[in-house]
Coordinates of C-alpha atoms in Angstrom, one line a residue:
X901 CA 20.3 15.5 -26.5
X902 CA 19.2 17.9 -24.4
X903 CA 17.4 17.3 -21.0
X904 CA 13.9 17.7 -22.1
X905 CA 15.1 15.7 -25.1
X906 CA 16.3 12.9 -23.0
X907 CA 12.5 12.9 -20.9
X908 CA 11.1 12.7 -24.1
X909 CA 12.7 10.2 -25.7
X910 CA 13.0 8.0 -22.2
X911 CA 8.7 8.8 -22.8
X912 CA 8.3 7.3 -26.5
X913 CA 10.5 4.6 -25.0
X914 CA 9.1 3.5 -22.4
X915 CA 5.2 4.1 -24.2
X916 CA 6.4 1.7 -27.2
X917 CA 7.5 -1.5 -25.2
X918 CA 4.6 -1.1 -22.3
X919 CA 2.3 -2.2 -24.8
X920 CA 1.7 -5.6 -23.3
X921 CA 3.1 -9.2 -21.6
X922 CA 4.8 -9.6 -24.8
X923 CA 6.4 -6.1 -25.7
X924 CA 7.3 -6.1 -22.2
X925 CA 9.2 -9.3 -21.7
X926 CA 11.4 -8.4 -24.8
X927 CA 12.3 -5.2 -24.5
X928 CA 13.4 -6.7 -20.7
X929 CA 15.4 -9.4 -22.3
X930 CA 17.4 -7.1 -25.5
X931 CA 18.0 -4.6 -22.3
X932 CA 19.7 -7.3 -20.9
X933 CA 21.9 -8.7 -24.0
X934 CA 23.2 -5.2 -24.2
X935 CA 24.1 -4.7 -20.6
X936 CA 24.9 -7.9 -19.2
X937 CA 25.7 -6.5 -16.0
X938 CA 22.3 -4.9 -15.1
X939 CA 21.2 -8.4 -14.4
X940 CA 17.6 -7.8 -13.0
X941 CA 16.8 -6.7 -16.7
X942 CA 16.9 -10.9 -17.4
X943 CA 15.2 -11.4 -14.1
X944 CA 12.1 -9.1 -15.0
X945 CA 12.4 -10.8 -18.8
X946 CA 11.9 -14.4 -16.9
X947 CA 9.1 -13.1 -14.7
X948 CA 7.2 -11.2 -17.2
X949 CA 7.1 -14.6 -19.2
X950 CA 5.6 -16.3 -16.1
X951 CA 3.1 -13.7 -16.0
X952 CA 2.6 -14.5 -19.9
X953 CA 1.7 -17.7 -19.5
X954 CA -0.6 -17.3 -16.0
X955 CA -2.5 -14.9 -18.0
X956 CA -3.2 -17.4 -21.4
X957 CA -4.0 -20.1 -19.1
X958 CA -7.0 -18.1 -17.8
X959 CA -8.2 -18.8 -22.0
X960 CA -6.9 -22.1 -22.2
X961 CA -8.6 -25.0 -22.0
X962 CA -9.3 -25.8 -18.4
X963 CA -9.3 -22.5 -16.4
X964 CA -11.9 -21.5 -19.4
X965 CA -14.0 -24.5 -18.6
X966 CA -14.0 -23.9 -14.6
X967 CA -13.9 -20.3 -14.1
X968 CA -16.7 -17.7 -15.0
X969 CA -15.5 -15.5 -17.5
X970 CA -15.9 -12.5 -15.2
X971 CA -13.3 -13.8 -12.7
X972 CA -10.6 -15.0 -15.6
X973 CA -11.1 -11.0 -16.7
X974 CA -10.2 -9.5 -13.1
X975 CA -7.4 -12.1 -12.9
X976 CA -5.9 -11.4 -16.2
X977 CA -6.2 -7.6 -15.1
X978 CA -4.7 -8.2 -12.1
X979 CA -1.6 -9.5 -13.6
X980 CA -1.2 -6.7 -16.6
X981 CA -2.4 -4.0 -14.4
X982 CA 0.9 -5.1 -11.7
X983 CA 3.2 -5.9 -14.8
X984 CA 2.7 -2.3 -16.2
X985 CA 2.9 -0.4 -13.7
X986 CA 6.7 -2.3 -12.9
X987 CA 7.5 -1.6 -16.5
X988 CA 6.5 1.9 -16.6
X989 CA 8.5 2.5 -13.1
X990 CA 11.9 1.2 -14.1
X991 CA 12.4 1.1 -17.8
X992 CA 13.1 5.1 -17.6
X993 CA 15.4 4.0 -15.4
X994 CA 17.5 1.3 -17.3
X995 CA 17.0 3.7 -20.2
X996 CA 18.9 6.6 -18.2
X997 CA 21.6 4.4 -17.1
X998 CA 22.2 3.2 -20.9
X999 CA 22.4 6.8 -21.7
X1000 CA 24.8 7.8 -18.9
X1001 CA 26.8 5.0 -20.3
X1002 CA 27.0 6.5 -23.8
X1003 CA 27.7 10.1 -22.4
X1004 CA 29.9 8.4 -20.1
X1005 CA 28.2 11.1 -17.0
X1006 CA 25.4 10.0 -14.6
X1007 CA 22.4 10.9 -15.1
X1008 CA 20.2 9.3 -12.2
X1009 CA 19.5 13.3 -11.2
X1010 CA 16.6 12.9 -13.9
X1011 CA 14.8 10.3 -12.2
X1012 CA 12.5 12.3 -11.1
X1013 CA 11.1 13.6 -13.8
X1014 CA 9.6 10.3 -13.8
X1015 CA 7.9 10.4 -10.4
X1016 CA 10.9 7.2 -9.7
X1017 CA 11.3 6.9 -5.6
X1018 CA 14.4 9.0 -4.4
X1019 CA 15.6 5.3 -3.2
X1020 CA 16.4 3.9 -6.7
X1021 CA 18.2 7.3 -7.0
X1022 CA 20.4 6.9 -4.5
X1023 CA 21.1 3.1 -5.4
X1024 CA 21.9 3.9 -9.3
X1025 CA 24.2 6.4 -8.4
X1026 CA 26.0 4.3 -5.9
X1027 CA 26.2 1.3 -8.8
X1028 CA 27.8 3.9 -11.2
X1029 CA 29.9 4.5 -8.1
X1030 CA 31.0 1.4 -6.9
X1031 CA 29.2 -1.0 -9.3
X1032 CA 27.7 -3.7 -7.0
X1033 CA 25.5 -5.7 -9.4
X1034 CA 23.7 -8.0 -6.6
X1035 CA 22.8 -4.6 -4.5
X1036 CA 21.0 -2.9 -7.5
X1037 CA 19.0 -6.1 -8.1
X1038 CA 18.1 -6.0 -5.0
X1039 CA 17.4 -2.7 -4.9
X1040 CA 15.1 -2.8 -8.0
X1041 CA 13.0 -5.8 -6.3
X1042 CA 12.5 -3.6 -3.2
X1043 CA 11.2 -0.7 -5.3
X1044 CA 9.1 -2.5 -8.0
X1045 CA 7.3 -4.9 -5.6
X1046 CA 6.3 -1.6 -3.4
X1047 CA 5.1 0.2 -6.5
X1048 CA 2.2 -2.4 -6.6
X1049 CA 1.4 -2.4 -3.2
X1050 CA -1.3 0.2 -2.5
X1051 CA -2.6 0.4 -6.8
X1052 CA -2.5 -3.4 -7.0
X1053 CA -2.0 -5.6 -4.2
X1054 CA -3.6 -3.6 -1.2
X1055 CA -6.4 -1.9 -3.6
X1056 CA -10.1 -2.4 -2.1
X1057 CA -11.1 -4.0 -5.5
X1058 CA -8.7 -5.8 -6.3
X1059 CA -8.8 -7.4 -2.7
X1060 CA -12.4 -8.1 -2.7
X1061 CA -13.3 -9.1 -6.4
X1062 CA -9.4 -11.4 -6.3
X1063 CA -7.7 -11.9 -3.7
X1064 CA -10.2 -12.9 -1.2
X1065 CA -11.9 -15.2 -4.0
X1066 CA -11.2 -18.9 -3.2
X1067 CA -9.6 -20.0 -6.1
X1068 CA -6.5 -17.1 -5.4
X1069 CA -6.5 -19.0 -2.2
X1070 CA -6.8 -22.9 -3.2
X1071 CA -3.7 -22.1 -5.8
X1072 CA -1.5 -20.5 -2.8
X1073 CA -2.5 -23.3 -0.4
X1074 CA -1.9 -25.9 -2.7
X1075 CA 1.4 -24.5 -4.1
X1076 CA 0.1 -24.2 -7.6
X1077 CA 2.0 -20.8 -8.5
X1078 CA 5.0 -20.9 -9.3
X1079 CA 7.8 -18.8 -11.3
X1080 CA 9.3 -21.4 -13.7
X1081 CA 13.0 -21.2 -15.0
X1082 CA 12.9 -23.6 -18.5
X1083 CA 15.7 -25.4 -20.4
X1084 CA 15.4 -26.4 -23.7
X1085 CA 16.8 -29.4 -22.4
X1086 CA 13.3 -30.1 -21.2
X1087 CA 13.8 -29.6 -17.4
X1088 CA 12.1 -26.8 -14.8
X1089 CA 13.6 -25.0 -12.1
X1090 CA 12.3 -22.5 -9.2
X1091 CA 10.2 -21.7 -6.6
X1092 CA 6.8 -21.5 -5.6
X1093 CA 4.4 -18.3 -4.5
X1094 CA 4.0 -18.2 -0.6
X1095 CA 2.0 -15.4 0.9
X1096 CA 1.7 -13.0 -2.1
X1097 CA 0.2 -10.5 -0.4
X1098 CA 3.0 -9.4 1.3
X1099 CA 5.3 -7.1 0.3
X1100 CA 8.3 -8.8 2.5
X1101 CA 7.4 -12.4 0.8
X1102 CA 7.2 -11.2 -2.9
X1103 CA 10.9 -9.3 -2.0
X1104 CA 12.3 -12.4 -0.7
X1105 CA 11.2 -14.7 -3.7
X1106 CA 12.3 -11.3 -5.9
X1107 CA 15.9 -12.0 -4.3
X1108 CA 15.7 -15.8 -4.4
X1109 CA 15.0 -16.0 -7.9
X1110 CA 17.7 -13.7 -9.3
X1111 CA 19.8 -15.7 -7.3
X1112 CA 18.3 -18.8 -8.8
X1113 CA 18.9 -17.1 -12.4
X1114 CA 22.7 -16.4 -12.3
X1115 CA 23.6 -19.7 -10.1
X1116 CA 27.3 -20.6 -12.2
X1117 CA 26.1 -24.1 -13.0
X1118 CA 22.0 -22.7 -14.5
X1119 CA 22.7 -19.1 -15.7
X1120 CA 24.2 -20.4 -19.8
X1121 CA 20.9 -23.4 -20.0
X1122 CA 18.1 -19.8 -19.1
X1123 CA 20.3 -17.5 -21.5
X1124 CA 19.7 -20.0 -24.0
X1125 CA 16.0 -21.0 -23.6
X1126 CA 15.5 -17.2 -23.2
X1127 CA 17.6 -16.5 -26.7
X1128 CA 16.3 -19.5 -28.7
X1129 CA 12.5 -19.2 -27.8
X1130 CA 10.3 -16.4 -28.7
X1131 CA 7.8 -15.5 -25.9
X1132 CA 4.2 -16.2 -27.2
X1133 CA 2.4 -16.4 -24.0
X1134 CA 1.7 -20.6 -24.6
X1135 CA 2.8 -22.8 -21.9
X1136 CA 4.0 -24.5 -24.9
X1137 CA 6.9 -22.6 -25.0
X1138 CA 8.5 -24.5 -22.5
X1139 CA 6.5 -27.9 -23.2
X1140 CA 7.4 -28.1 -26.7
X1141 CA 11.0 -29.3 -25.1
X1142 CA 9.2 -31.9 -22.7
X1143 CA 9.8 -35.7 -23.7
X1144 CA 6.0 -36.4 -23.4
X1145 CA 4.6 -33.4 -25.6
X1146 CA 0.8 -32.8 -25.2
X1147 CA -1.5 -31.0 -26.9
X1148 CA -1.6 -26.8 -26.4
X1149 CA -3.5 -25.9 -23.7
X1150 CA -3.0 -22.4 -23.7
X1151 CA -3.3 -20.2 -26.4
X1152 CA -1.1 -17.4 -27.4
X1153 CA -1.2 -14.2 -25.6
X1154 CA -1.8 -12.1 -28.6
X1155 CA -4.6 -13.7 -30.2
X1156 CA -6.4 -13.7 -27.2
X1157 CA -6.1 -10.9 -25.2
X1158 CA -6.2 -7.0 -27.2
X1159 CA -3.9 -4.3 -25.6
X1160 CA -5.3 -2.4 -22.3
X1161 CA -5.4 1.4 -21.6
X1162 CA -3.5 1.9 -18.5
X1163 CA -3.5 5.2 -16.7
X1164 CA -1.7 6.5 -13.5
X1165 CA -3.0 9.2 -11.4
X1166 CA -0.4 9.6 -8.9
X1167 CA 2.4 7.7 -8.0
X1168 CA 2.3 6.8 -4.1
X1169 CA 6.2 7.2 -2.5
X1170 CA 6.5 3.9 -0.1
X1171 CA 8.3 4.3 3.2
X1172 CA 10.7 1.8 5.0
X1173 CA 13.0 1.7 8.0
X1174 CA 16.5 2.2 6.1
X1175 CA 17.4 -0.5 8.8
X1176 CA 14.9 -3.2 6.6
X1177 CA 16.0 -1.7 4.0
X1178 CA 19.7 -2.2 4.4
X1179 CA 19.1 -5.9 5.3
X1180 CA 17.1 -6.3 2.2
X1181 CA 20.0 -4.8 0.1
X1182 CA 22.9 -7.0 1.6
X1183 CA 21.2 -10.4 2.8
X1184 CA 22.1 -13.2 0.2
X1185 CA 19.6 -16.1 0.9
X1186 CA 21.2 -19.8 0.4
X1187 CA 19.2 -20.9 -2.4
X1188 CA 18.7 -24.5 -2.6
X1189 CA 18.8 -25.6 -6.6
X1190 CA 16.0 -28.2 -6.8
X1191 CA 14.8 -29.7 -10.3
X1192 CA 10.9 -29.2 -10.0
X1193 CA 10.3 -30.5 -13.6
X1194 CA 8.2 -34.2 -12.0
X1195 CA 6.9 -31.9 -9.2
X1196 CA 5.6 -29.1 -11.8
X1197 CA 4.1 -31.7 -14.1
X1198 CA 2.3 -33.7 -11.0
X1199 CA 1.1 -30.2 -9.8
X1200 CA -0.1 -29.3 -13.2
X1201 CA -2.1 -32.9 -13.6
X1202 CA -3.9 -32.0 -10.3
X1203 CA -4.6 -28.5 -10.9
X1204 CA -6.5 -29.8 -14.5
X1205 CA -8.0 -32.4 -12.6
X1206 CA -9.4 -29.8 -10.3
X1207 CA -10.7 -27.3 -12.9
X1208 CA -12.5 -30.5 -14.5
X1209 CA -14.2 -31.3 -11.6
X1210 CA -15.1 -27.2 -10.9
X1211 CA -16.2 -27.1 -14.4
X1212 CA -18.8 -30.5 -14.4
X1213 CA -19.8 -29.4 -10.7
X1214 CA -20.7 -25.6 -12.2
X1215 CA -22.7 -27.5 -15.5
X1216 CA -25.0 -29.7 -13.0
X1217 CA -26.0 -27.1 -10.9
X1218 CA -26.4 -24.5 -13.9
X1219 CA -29.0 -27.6 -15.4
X1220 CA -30.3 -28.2 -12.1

């Protein structure tokens, strides 16, 4: 292939798989089984499948019962507005580096043909270089969680009509969210959601997690939930391996939720010190490996609990 050839097939590509949560999550995760070492392909396959399930619980049966429908709609926005905009940033790029691979040349100089921050240039040519997996991931964190900044996170709308709305606020102060590693051995690892908003929180959890991902003694017990259980968007994906199996109380993602049109106008290009930048790149945090499975389940009891009580209180006054 030609150049042009290349943008347009990177195009059709990346256009196919952005579809939604699901297309998203598995076009992440077969990256990933053919090039092992771009491990933030696995990391962005785990995440995706949080935001999978955040989104169907919005539908499911208690969020549904407590929230109005106008606020689940912004929220579920929210999360596939932020999700495709990520996918639509750095699949062209682990599409380029699996065709330098095959041409056995670098090709990172085509990056900007799709409006990709000179940054994640720079850093794909220096793993072709010198192939430091842990720097790219943490490259790629930097870049994708400042490529929702000003559309997503910092946006006027989604600030006013989200963000500021109290029940975004209840879930972070209670430390409802959470990105959940499963096993199909039943059992939950991760970490929880502090200060969203903030582009230097979201890159520390970003680093945290991968770290959590690829720990020696986790890594084979995620590859295997991740390989033996399709992502439908259910909380029962995971639950279905719990002891104590409930009933579903989310549905799936694709029989609730119809594709959205997305469009990008322009592409804003971030700016850090390359001093914050450098000690994002090379900083390792210690990550304590903590079984949250009794922690997740008593959170989740409490959260239902709440949205029951949100949802009576909502019916009396509505009567009233």
């Amino acid at each position: 292939m030609n150049e042009q050839e290349i943008v347009d097939y990177i195009i059709k590509e990346t256009e196919k798989a952005n579809i939604d949560n699901i297309s998203r999550t598995e076009a992440y995760y077969a990256y990933f089984k053919r090039h092992k070492e771009i491990e933030w392909a696995f990391l962005a396959s785990m995440v995706s499948r949080n935001a999978g399930w955040n989104m169907c619980d919005l539908e499911g049966a208690y969020f549904s019962f407590a929230l109005k429908k106008n606020l689940r709609k912004r929220l579920f926005l929210t999360y596939e507005r932020a999700n495709w905009l990520i996918f639509k940033d750095a699949y062209p790029q682990l599409l380029l580096y699996e065709l330098s691979k095959k041409k056995k040349k670098s090709l990172f100089s085509l990056l900007s043909k799709f409006d990709v921050h000179s940054f994640m240039e720079e850093e794909w040519t220096r793993f072709w270089e010198e192939g430091k997996k842990k720097r790219l991931v943490h490259a790629l964190v930097v870049n994708e969680q400042h490529i929702i900044q000003q559309p997503v996170i910092s946006h006027p709308v989604y600030q006013k009509r989200v963000f500021s709305r109290p029940f975004f606020k209840l879930q972070e102060m209670l430390h409802f969210s959470s990105v959940l590693f499963p096993t199909i051995q039943g059992e939950l690892y991760g970490l929880s959601v502090y200060n969203f908003l903030k582009v230097e929180e979201r890159i520390e959890l970003g680093v945290k997690l991968s770290e959590l991902l690829f720990h020696r003694e986790l890594f084979t017990l995620f590859d295997d939930f991740a390989s033996s259980t399709p992502h439908t968007g259910s909380r029962y994906d995971y639950e279905q391996y719990f002891r104590e199996r409930g009933k579903i109380a989310t549905p799936h993602l694709r029989s609730t939720f119809r594709p959205v049109a997305h469009h990008e106008t322009q592409r804003d290009k971030w700016v850090e010190s390359k001093e914050k930048l450098e000690r994002w790149l090379v900083d390792t945090p210690l990550v304590e490996i903590v079984n949250i499975t009794r922690w997740y389940k008593k959170k989740q009891r409490t959260l239902h609990f709440y949205m029951l009580v949100e949802g009576k209180m909502k019916e009396i006054i509505k009567w009233k």
